[in-house]
XYZ file of N, CA and C in Angstrom:
642
model
N 38.452 -80.761 -30.462
C 38.864 -81.346 -31.742
C 39.737 -82.586 -31.477
N 39.490 -83.674 -32.182
C 40.258 -84.880 -31.976
C 41.668 -84.784 -32.520
N 42.510 -85.743 -32.090
C 43.893 -85.763 -32.545
C 43.969 -86.208 -33.994
N 44.988 -85.754 -34.683
C 45.226 -86.198 -36.042
C 45.744 -87.630 -36.007
N 45.649 -88.303 -37.139
C 46.152 -89.669 -37.211
C 47.645 -89.729 -36.919
N 48.378 -88.714 -37.387
C 49.812 -88.682 -37.130
C 50.088 -88.609 -35.637
N 49.327 -87.776 -34.942
C 49.536 -87.626 -33.499
C 49.145 -88.895 -32.758
N 48.055 -89.530 -33.185
C 47.641 -90.799 -32.572
C 48.746 -91.841 -32.701
N 49.354 -91.889 -33.890
C 50.413 -92.877 -34.106
C 51.671 -92.520 -33.325
N 52.006 -91.264 -33.262
C 53.193 -90.853 -32.503
C 53.050 -91.226 -31.036
N 51.908 -90.875 -30.448
C 51.691 -91.186 -29.041
C 51.596 -92.691 -28.819
N 50.914 -93.373 -29.733
C 50.782 -94.818 -29.606
C 52.115 -95.533 -29.734
N 52.941 -95.069 -30.662
C 54.251 -95.689 -30.863
C 55.130 -95.508 -29.631
N 55.164 -94.302 -29.083
C 55.964 -94.058 -27.886
C 55.469 -94.908 -26.718
N 54.146 -94.987 -26.571
C 53.579 -95.799 -25.497
C 53.883 -97.279 -25.707
N 53.873 -97.719 -26.957
C 54.168 -99.109 -27.280
C 55.585 -99.484 -26.874
N 56.531 -98.575 -27.107
C 57.914 -98.841 -26.714
C 58.021 -99.006 -25.201
N 57.341 -98.132 -24.468
C 57.410 -98.205 -23.000
C 56.739 -99.483 -22.484
N 55.610 -99.839 -23.079
C 54.921 -101.053 -22.640
C 55.736 -102.298 -22.918
N 56.416 -102.316 -24.072
C 57.229 -103.501 -24.370
C 58.383 -103.616 -23.374
N 59.007 -102.488 -23.036
C 60.064 -102.516 -22.023
C 59.530 -103.048 -20.705
N 58.333 -102.597 -20.324
C 57.718 -103.107 -19.099
C 57.458 -104.596 -19.208
N 57.027 -105.043 -20.381
C 56.723 -106.457 -20.582
C 57.958 -107.349 -20.514
N 59.128 -106.758 -20.644
C 60.375 -107.540 -20.554
C 61.049 -107.365 -19.198
N 60.374 -106.675 -18.270
C 60.917 -106.462 -16.925
C 60.341 -107.528 -16.002
N 61.125 -108.567 -15.769
C 60.643 -109.708 -14.987
C 60.692 -109.455 -13.486
N 61.204 -108.288 -13.089
C 61.250 -107.941 -11.677
C 60.130 -106.970 -11.305
N 59.292 -106.634 -12.272
C 58.204 -105.685 -12.042
C 56.883 -106.452 -12.016
N 56.049 -106.163 -11.032
C 54.783 -106.880 -10.879
C 53.854 -106.704 -12.079
N 54.021 -105.575 -12.785
C 53.124 -105.288 -13.896
C 53.652 -105.823 -15.229
N 54.837 -106.423 -15.229
C 55.439 -106.891 -16.477
C 54.573 -107.900 -17.203
N 54.036 -108.887 -16.470
C 53.237 -109.919 -17.115
C 51.917 -109.347 -17.638
N 51.366 -108.328 -16.963
C 50.133 -107.701 -17.440
C 50.398 -106.999 -18.770
N 51.508 -106.268 -18.837
C 51.869 -105.592 -20.086
C 52.094 -106.602 -21.194
N 52.748 -107.723 -20.869
C 53.010 -108.759 -21.867
C 51.700 -109.352 -22.380
N 50.790 -109.667 -21.474
C 49.511 -110.262 -21.880
C 48.682 -109.279 -22.698
N 48.730 -107.996 -22.333
C 47.983 -106.985 -23.091
C 48.521 -106.892 -24.512
N 49.827 -106.807 -24.659
C 50.426 -106.698 -25.992
C 50.172 -107.952 -26.818
N 50.247 -109.109 -26.183
C 50.003 -110.353 -26.912
C 48.539 -110.468 -27.328
N 47.639 -109.877 -26.536
C 46.239 -109.859 -26.923
C 46.007 -109.061 -28.186
N 46.756 -107.968 -28.353
C 46.673 -107.185 -29.583
C 47.405 -107.888 -30.726
N 48.472 -108.570 -30.396
C 49.276 -109.300 -31.391
C 48.484 -110.439 -32.003
N 47.813 -111.244 -31.151
C 46.997 -112.353 -31.646
C 45.998 -112.731 -30.552
N 44.838 -112.069 -30.591
C 43.834 -112.291 -29.555
C 43.244 -113.680 -29.557
N 43.287 -114.377 -30.693
C 42.764 -115.737 -30.751
C 43.663 -116.682 -29.951
N 44.954 -116.483 -30.068
C 45.894 -117.338 -29.337
C 46.066 -116.896 -27.892
N 46.026 -115.577 -27.663
C 46.325 -115.045 -26.331
C 45.242 -114.056 -25.885
N 44.032 -114.548 -25.592
C 42.959 -113.642 -25.147
C 43.352 -112.932 -23.860
N 42.978 -111.650 -23.769
C 43.364 -110.824 -22.624
C 42.129 -110.426 -21.827
N 42.201 -110.598 -20.510
C 41.125 -110.209 -19.606
C 41.257 -108.715 -19.308
N 40.311 -107.917 -19.770
C 40.401 -106.466 -19.616
C 40.458 -106.020 -18.159
N 39.921 -106.827 -17.246
C 39.972 -106.437 -15.834
C 41.401 -106.414 -15.304
N 42.325 -107.072 -16.007
C 43.731 -107.039 -15.582
C 44.338 -105.656 -15.736
N 43.712 -104.805 -16.537
C 44.215 -103.436 -16.682
C 44.166 -102.682 -15.357
N 43.327 -103.119 -14.432
C 43.237 -102.488 -13.113
C 44.545 -102.635 -12.332
N 45.345 -103.610 -12.711
C 46.595 -103.866 -12.002
C 47.712 -102.905 -12.400
N 47.556 -102.203 -13.508
C 48.592 -101.288 -13.995
C 48.556 -99.977 -13.220
N 49.724 -99.369 -13.072
C 49.753 -98.031 -12.484
C 49.194 -97.036 -13.500
N 48.986 -95.810 -13.065
C 48.310 -94.814 -13.894
C 49.038 -94.570 -15.209
N 50.363 -94.447 -15.157
C 51.135 -94.149 -16.365
C 51.065 -95.302 -17.359
N 51.204 -96.531 -16.862
C 51.162 -97.695 -17.751
C 49.759 -97.897 -18.315
N 48.745 -97.574 -17.520
C 47.366 -97.668 -18.014
C 47.147 -96.694 -19.175
N 47.651 -95.476 -19.038
C 47.523 -94.495 -20.104
C 48.271 -94.949 -21.354
N 49.423 -95.585 -21.156
C 50.168 -96.128 -22.302
C 49.344 -97.208 -23.000
N 48.707 -98.076 -22.214
C 47.884 -99.137 -22.800
C 46.733 -98.545 -23.609
N 46.128 -97.469 -23.101
C 45.026 -96.831 -23.824
C 45.528 -96.198 -25.136
N 46.709 -95.585 -25.080
C 47.265 -94.953 -26.280
C 47.554 -95.996 -27.356
N 48.076 -97.138 -26.944
C 48.355 -98.217 -27.902
C 47.046 -98.776 -28.451
N 46.053 -98.914 -27.593
C 44.757 -99.445 -28.017
C 44.093 -98.510 -29.026
N 44.166 -97.207 -28.781
C 43.596 -96.241 -29.718
C 44.303 -96.333 -31.065
N 45.633 -96.390 -31.041
C 46.392 -96.497 -32.279
C 46.015 -97.773 -33.037
N 45.911 -98.881 -32.316
C 45.624 -100.160 -32.961
C 44.201 -100.204 -33.500
N 43.247 -99.584 -32.780
C 41.836 -99.665 -33.169
C 41.441 -98.625 -34.203
N 42.070 -97.448 -34.145
C 41.640 -96.350 -34.997
C 42.466 -96.213 -36.281
N 43.734 -96.581 -36.221
C 44.566 -96.441 -37.425
C 44.580 -97.709 -38.249
N 44.796 -98.827 -37.588
C 44.913 -100.147 -38.236
C 45.861 -100.107 -39.438
N 46.882 -99.236 -39.332
C 47.843 -99.140 -40.441
C 48.746 -100.365 -40.484
N 49.118 -100.848 -39.330
C 49.865 -102.096 -39.251
C 49.725 -102.670 -37.853
N 49.952 -103.952 -37.734
C 49.806 -104.618 -36.450
C 50.922 -104.194 -35.499
N 50.632 -104.291 -34.189
C 51.549 -103.728 -33.189
C 52.957 -104.306 -33.287
N 53.088 -105.592 -33.561
C 54.421 -106.184 -33.602
C 55.239 -105.679 -34.788
N 54.545 -105.163 -35.811
C 55.257 -104.668 -36.988
C 55.866 -103.290 -36.784
N 55.684 -102.712 -35.614
C 56.365 -101.465 -35.281
C 57.789 -101.738 -34.783
N 58.145 -103.006 -34.693
C 59.479 -103.408 -34.256
C 60.165 -104.187 -35.375
N 61.488 -104.088 -35.428
C 62.248 -104.956 -36.324
C 62.183 -106.376 -35.765
N 61.822 -107.340 -36.601
C 61.630 -108.727 -36.167
C 60.643 -108.795 -35.009
N 59.560 -108.010 -35.125
C 58.580 -107.938 -34.058
C 57.900 -109.259 -33.757
N 57.644 -110.072 -34.785
C 57.027 -111.363 -34.541
C 57.863 -112.212 -33.599
N 59.157 -112.220 -33.826
C 60.066 -112.988 -32.961
C 60.072 -112.400 -31.544
N 60.059 -111.078 -31.452
C 60.075 -110.420 -30.144
C 58.825 -110.757 -29.340
N 57.671 -110.752 -29.993
C 56.434 -111.039 -29.269
C 56.330 -112.516 -28.912
N 56.808 -113.391 -29.792
C 56.819 -114.814 -29.459
C 57.757 -115.080 -28.280
N 58.794 -114.264 -28.145
C 59.705 -114.413 -27.015
C 59.010 -114.078 -25.699
N 58.081 -113.109 -25.755
C 57.296 -112.800 -24.553
C 56.486 -114.020 -24.124
N 55.936 -114.739 -25.094
C 55.162 -115.953 -24.795
C 56.035 -116.950 -24.054
N 57.252 -117.121 -24.550
C 58.166 -118.089 -23.952
C 58.649 -117.624 -22.584
N 59.025 -116.359 -22.485
C 59.590 -115.852 -21.232
C 58.588 -115.867 -20.080
N 57.323 -115.586 -20.391
C 56.298 -115.560 -19.347
C 55.504 -116.865 -19.282
N 55.858 -117.828 -20.133
C 55.188 -119.137 -20.162
C 53.674 -118.971 -20.289
N 53.270 -118.187 -21.288
C 51.864 -117.876 -21.492
C 51.208 -118.939 -22.376
N 50.053 -119.394 -21.953
C 49.345 -120.458 -22.669
C 48.839 -119.981 -24.029
N 49.086 -120.769 -25.032
C 48.565 -120.526 -26.377
C 47.211 -121.229 -26.458
N 46.121 -120.466 -26.337
C 44.788 -121.048 -26.271
C 44.414 -121.789 -27.553
N 44.797 -121.238 -28.695
C 44.487 -121.896 -29.966
C 45.159 -123.260 -30.042
N 46.418 -123.297 -29.653
C 47.139 -124.570 -29.675
C 46.562 -125.537 -28.645
N 46.129 -125.010 -27.497
C 45.531 -125.848 -26.462
C 44.267 -126.508 -26.978
N 43.430 -125.753 -27.710
C 42.193 -126.305 -28.250
C 42.466 -127.371 -29.299
N 43.514 -127.145 -30.100
C 43.786 -128.052 -31.214
C 44.518 -129.313 -30.788
N 45.443 -129.172 -29.823
C 46.309 -130.301 -29.471
C 46.194 -130.747 -28.024
N 45.574 -129.920 -27.181
C 45.519 -130.250 -25.762
C 46.744 -129.798 -25.003
N 47.695 -129.186 -25.699
C 48.914 -128.680 -25.068
C 49.119 -127.231 -25.494
N 48.922 -126.312 -24.561
C 49.068 -124.896 -24.872
C 50.407 -124.321 -24.475
N 51.374 -125.191 -24.198
C 52.702 -124.718 -23.790
C 53.348 -123.911 -24.904
N 54.095 -122.865 -24.559
C 54.772 -122.063 -25.589
C 55.753 -122.910 -26.388
N 55.902 -122.566 -27.659
C 56.921 -123.216 -28.481
C 58.299 -122.858 -27.944
N 59.195 -123.830 -27.741
C 60.526 -123.513 -27.213
C 61.264 -122.529 -28.112
N 62.209 -121.817 -27.530
C 63.020 -120.880 -28.307
C 63.834 -121.619 -29.360
N 64.075 -120.903 -30.438
C 64.895 -121.476 -31.507
C 66.315 -121.704 -31.014
N 66.879 -122.864 -31.331
C 68.250 -123.193 -30.971
C 68.994 -123.702 -32.203
N 70.263 -123.419 -32.252
C 71.096 -123.821 -33.381
C 71.049 -125.332 -33.568
N 70.681 -125.750 -34.788
C 70.697 -127.163 -35.124
C 69.551 -127.975 -34.556
N 68.515 -127.292 -34.018
C 67.409 -128.011 -33.395
C 66.082 -127.614 -34.051
N 65.350 -128.607 -34.538
C 64.013 -128.380 -35.059
C 63.001 -128.633 -33.937
N 61.927 -127.839 -33.933
C 60.899 -127.970 -32.909
C 59.632 -128.571 -33.506
N 58.776 -129.062 -32.645
C 57.505 -129.630 -33.082
C 56.723 -128.593 -33.880
N 56.254 -128.996 -35.044
C 55.435 -128.176 -35.942
C 56.214 -127.052 -36.636
N 57.536 -127.054 -36.602
C 58.303 -126.100 -37.409
C 58.029 -126.357 -38.887
N 57.812 -125.283 -39.638
C 57.743 -125.396 -41.096
C 59.156 -125.299 -41.643
N 59.530 -126.225 -42.522
C 60.892 -126.228 -43.036
C 60.892 -126.353 -44.552
N 61.941 -125.806 -45.161
C 62.212 -126.082 -46.565
C 63.280 -127.166 -46.596
N 63.201 -128.053 -47.565
C 64.102 -129.205 -47.589
C 64.734 -129.371 -48.962
N 66.040 -129.641 -48.981
C 66.769 -129.913 -50.219
C 67.315 -131.336 -50.154
N 66.950 -132.132 -51.140
C 67.374 -133.525 -51.159
C 68.885 -133.632 -51.351
N 69.527 -134.441 -50.495
C 70.980 -134.622 -50.563
C 71.329 -135.981 -51.155
N 70.799 -137.028 -50.577
C 71.085 -138.379 -51.079
C 69.845 -139.261 -50.966
N 69.851 -140.326 -51.785
C 68.806 -141.346 -51.738
C 69.500 -142.696 -51.593
N 68.998 -143.516 -50.668
C 69.616 -144.829 -50.465
C 68.571 -145.913 -50.324
N 68.985 -147.164 -50.573
C 68.082 -148.292 -50.404
C 68.914 -149.545 -50.191
N 68.255 -150.569 -49.644
C 68.892 -151.868 -49.462
C 68.422 -152.783 -50.588
N 69.335 -153.383 -51.367
C 68.952 -154.228 -52.496
C 67.957 -155.310 -52.083
N 66.890 -155.418 -52.858
C 65.872 -156.424 -52.579
C 64.732 -155.918 -51.709
N 64.931 -154.774 -51.067
C 63.887 -154.200 -50.215
C 63.331 -152.929 -50.866
N 62.125 -152.579 -50.495
C 61.487 -151.408 -51.091
C 61.498 -150.178 -50.185
N 62.033 -150.304 -48.992
C 62.184 -149.136 -48.123
C 63.202 -148.176 -48.753
N 62.970 -146.899 -48.578
C 63.844 -145.876 -49.155
C 64.372 -144.986 -48.038
N 65.637 -144.635 -48.122
C 66.244 -143.728 -47.138
C 66.574 -142.407 -47.842
N 65.986 -141.318 -47.374
C 66.174 -139.998 -47.961
C 66.883 -139.091 -46.974
N 67.877 -138.355 -47.458
C 68.604 -137.393 -46.619
C 68.334 -135.989 -47.146
N 67.878 -135.105 -46.250
C 67.544 -133.736 -46.620
C 68.341 -132.748 -45.771
N 68.719 -131.636 -46.376
C 69.201 -130.474 -45.624
C 68.013 -129.536 -45.471
N 67.648 -129.255 -44.224
C 66.428 -128.508 -43.930
C 66.737 -127.164 -43.289
N 65.892 -126.184 -43.582
C 65.970 -124.872 -42.950
C 64.568 -124.435 -42.539
N 64.478 -123.830 -41.357
C 63.190 -123.357 -40.864
C 62.703 -122.210 -41.738
N 61.416 -122.232 -42.062
C 60.799 -121.143 -42.803
C 60.306 -120.103 -41.810
N 60.763 -118.863 -41.963
C 60.321 -117.807 -41.063
C 61.473 -117.103 -40.387
N 61.142 -116.339 -39.341
C 62.126 -115.459 -38.702
C 63.195 -116.206 -37.923
N 62.967 -117.491 -37.608
C 63.952 -118.264 -36.834
C 64.974 -118.964 -37.724
N 64.925 -118.722 -39.008
C 65.789 -119.453 -39.943
C 67.269 -119.311 -39.601
N 67.739 -118.097 -39.393
C 69.159 -117.887 -39.117
C 69.546 -118.439 -37.758
N 68.628 -118.355 -36.776
C 68.949 -118.849 -35.434
C 69.140 -120.359 -35.428
N 68.319 -121.061 -36.199
C 68.388 -122.523 -36.216
C 69.480 -123.022 -37.157
N 69.617 -122.347 -38.312
C 70.609 -122.781 -39.292
C 70.140 -124.020 -40.041
N 71.089 -124.670 -40.686
C 70.765 -125.858 -41.492
C 70.790 -127.111 -40.630
N 69.787 -127.955 -40.813
C 69.672 -129.209 -40.066
C 69.554 -130.351 -41.065
N 70.411 -131.347 -40.937
C 70.360 -132.498 -41.848
C 69.511 -133.596 -41.230
N 68.516 -134.054 -41.987
C 67.622 -135.118 -41.541
C 67.751 -136.326 -42.455
N 67.827 -137.497 -41.846
C 67.846 -138.759 -42.588
C 66.561 -139.510 -42.252
N 65.746 -139.780 -43.267
C 64.446 -140.403 -43.048
C 64.354 -141.732 -43.781
N 63.880 -142.743 -43.059
C 63.628 -144.048 -43.675
C 62.136 -144.156 -43.963
N 61.781 -144.357 -45.227
C 60.388 -144.396 -45.655
C 59.992 -145.842 -45.940
N 58.944 -146.329 -45.256
C 58.538 -147.715 -45.481
C 57.753 -147.858 -46.785
N 57.407 -149.092 -47.110
C 56.786 -149.389 -48.399
C 55.474 -148.620 -48.581
N 54.593 -148.721 -47.591
C 53.271 -148.105 -47.721
C 53.381 -146.588 -47.872
N 54.182 -145.942 -47.024
C 54.324 -144.489 -47.097
C 55.024 -144.065 -48.384
N 55.972 -144.894 -48.832
C 56.672 -144.569 -50.072
C 55.722 -144.526 -51.252
N 54.811 -145.500 -51.328
C 53.834 -145.536 -52.419
C 52.881 -144.346 -52.319
N 52.448 -144.038 -51.097
C 51.545 -142.895 -50.898
C 52.205 -141.592 -51.331
N 53.468 -141.404 -50.949
C 54.193 -140.192 -51.321
C 54.375 -140.117 -52.832
N 54.721 -141.247 -53.440
C 54.945 -141.281 -54.884
C 53.666 -140.899 -55.636
N 52.542 -141.448 -55.201
C 51.266 -141.135 -55.855
C 50.883 -139.673 -55.667
N 51.143 -139.150 -54.480
C 50.799 -137.745 -54.222
C 51.655 -136.813 -55.078
N 52.949 -137.093 -55.149
C 53.850 -136.269 -55.967
C 53.437 -136.328 -57.434
N 53.093 -137.532 -57.906
C 52.639 -137.681 -59.295
C 51.391 -136.848 -59.546
N 50.435 -136.899 -58.607
C 49.181 -136.161 -58.773
C 49.413 -134.659 -58.801
N 50.332 -134.175 -57.964
C 50.629 -132.745 -57.926
C 51.215 -132.295 -59.259
N 52.181 -133.048 -59.784
C 52.802 -132.700 -61.066
C 51.789 -132.783 -62.196
N 50.988 -133.838 -62.186
C 49.988 -134.009 -63.240
C 49.003 -132.853 -63.244
N 48.546 -132.457 -62.076
C 47.583 -131.362 -61.973
C 48.195 -130.049 -62.448
N 49.455 -129.809 -62.063
C 50.113 -128.560 -62.451
C 50.294 -128.458 -63.965
N 50.734 -129.548 -64.591
C 50.964 -129.516 -66.047
C 49.660 -129.548 -66.844
N 48.608 -130.106 -66.272
C 47.335 -130.181 -66.995
C 46.697 -128.808 -67.160
N 47.116 -127.834 -66.342
C 46.585 -126.474 -66.416
C 47.398 -125.584 -67.362
N 48.362 -126.182 -68.022
C 49.241 -125.409 -68.892
C 50.672 -125.513 -68.384
N 51.312 -124.378 -68.195
C 52.683 -124.364 -67.721
C 52.691 -123.996 -66.234
N 53.288 -124.834 -65.372
C 53.337 -124.508 -63.946
C 54.031 -123.169 -63.693
N 53.572 -122.459 -62.694
C 54.127 -121.146 -62.367
C 55.616 -121.231 -62.039
N 56.036 -122.319 -61.397
C 57.429 -122.432 -60.965
C 58.316 -123.165 -61.983
N 57.807 -123.403 -63.195
C 58.590 -124.104 -64.214
C 59.671 -123.186 -64.784
N 60.831 -123.775 -65.107
C 61.906 -123.024 -65.743
C 61.559 -122.763 -67.210
N 62.257 -121.822 -67.802
C 61.943 -121.411 -69.173
C 62.020 -122.591 -70.140
N 63.047 -123.423 -69.985
C 63.262 -124.521 -70.924
C 62.771 -125.864 -70.377
N 61.940 -125.825 -69.354
C 61.484 -127.066 -68.725
C 60.254 -127.614 -69.439
N 60.227 -128.954 -69.594
C 59.084 -129.630 -70.207
C 58.482 -130.615 -69.213
N 57.237 -130.948 -69.414
C 56.568 -131.893 -68.527
C 57.262 -133.246 -68.580
N 57.514 -133.876 -67.439
C 58.124 -135.214 -67.447
C 57.186 -136.233 -68.071
N 57.762 -137.228 -68.720
C 56.945 -138.211 -69.440
C 55.977 -138.939 -68.514
N 56.426 -139.234 -67.295
C 55.561 -139.985 -66.401
C 54.342 -139.169 -65.983
N 54.477 -137.823 -65.941
C 53.337 -136.975 -65.620
C 52.347 -136.952 -66.773
N 52.870 -136.870 -67.998
C 52.007 -136.885 -69.167
C 51.346 -138.242 -69.329
N 52.107 -139.281 -69.057
C 51.549 -140.633 -69.166
C 50.412 -140.836 -68.170
N 50.615 -140.335 -66.946
C 49.577 -140.472 -65.927
C 48.329 -139.719 -66.302
N 48.477 -138.607 -67.019
C 47.333 -137.780 -67.397
C 46.509 -138.430 -68.503
N 47.105 -139.343 -69.271
C 46.411 -139.914 -70.427
C 46.072 -141.383 -70.225
N 46.343 -141.941 -69.033
C 46.088 -143.344 -68.779
C 45.275 -143.504 -67.487
């Protein structure tokens, strides 16, 4: 008789904890194998795993890998990293610590290097951020615009990075492009009725209505 789903998850969870500990042991020859195996389950598109590497594991670690694989394949209740608090951050740390190539990023950009660890006050390439406008400046007679934003990373690294202030100078061509895009977004949102993010007492701005009728 096969194991119950509860038993599969119990054994898989215990094995997952042991494998993650092994994956963080940089003095153990099997640490990188455990890390690559877990990352393959975490995101196989970014971190494909060669199954023949399982031959490198000792018997106990191999059995742990099988238990985790059964849990992941048969239950599919949640992804392996979600069995940990802030699991996404923990698994991304394995990528950084073992300098594992991100194949998806390599295909898209030609650089598969891991994203650097989050640091206080430092934004990284391709970080998604939320931005709050602080000030707007310009030089009289010129059309360049200087915008200052307070930015925060969107995602699990938000607290680690904290708030970052960015000052951006926008040239004439980009300023016009941005203005037209913002106008189009507002016009489209109001043309469908009331935007989802509109406040209770908010009305469509005149310039958006004017753009819709001209």
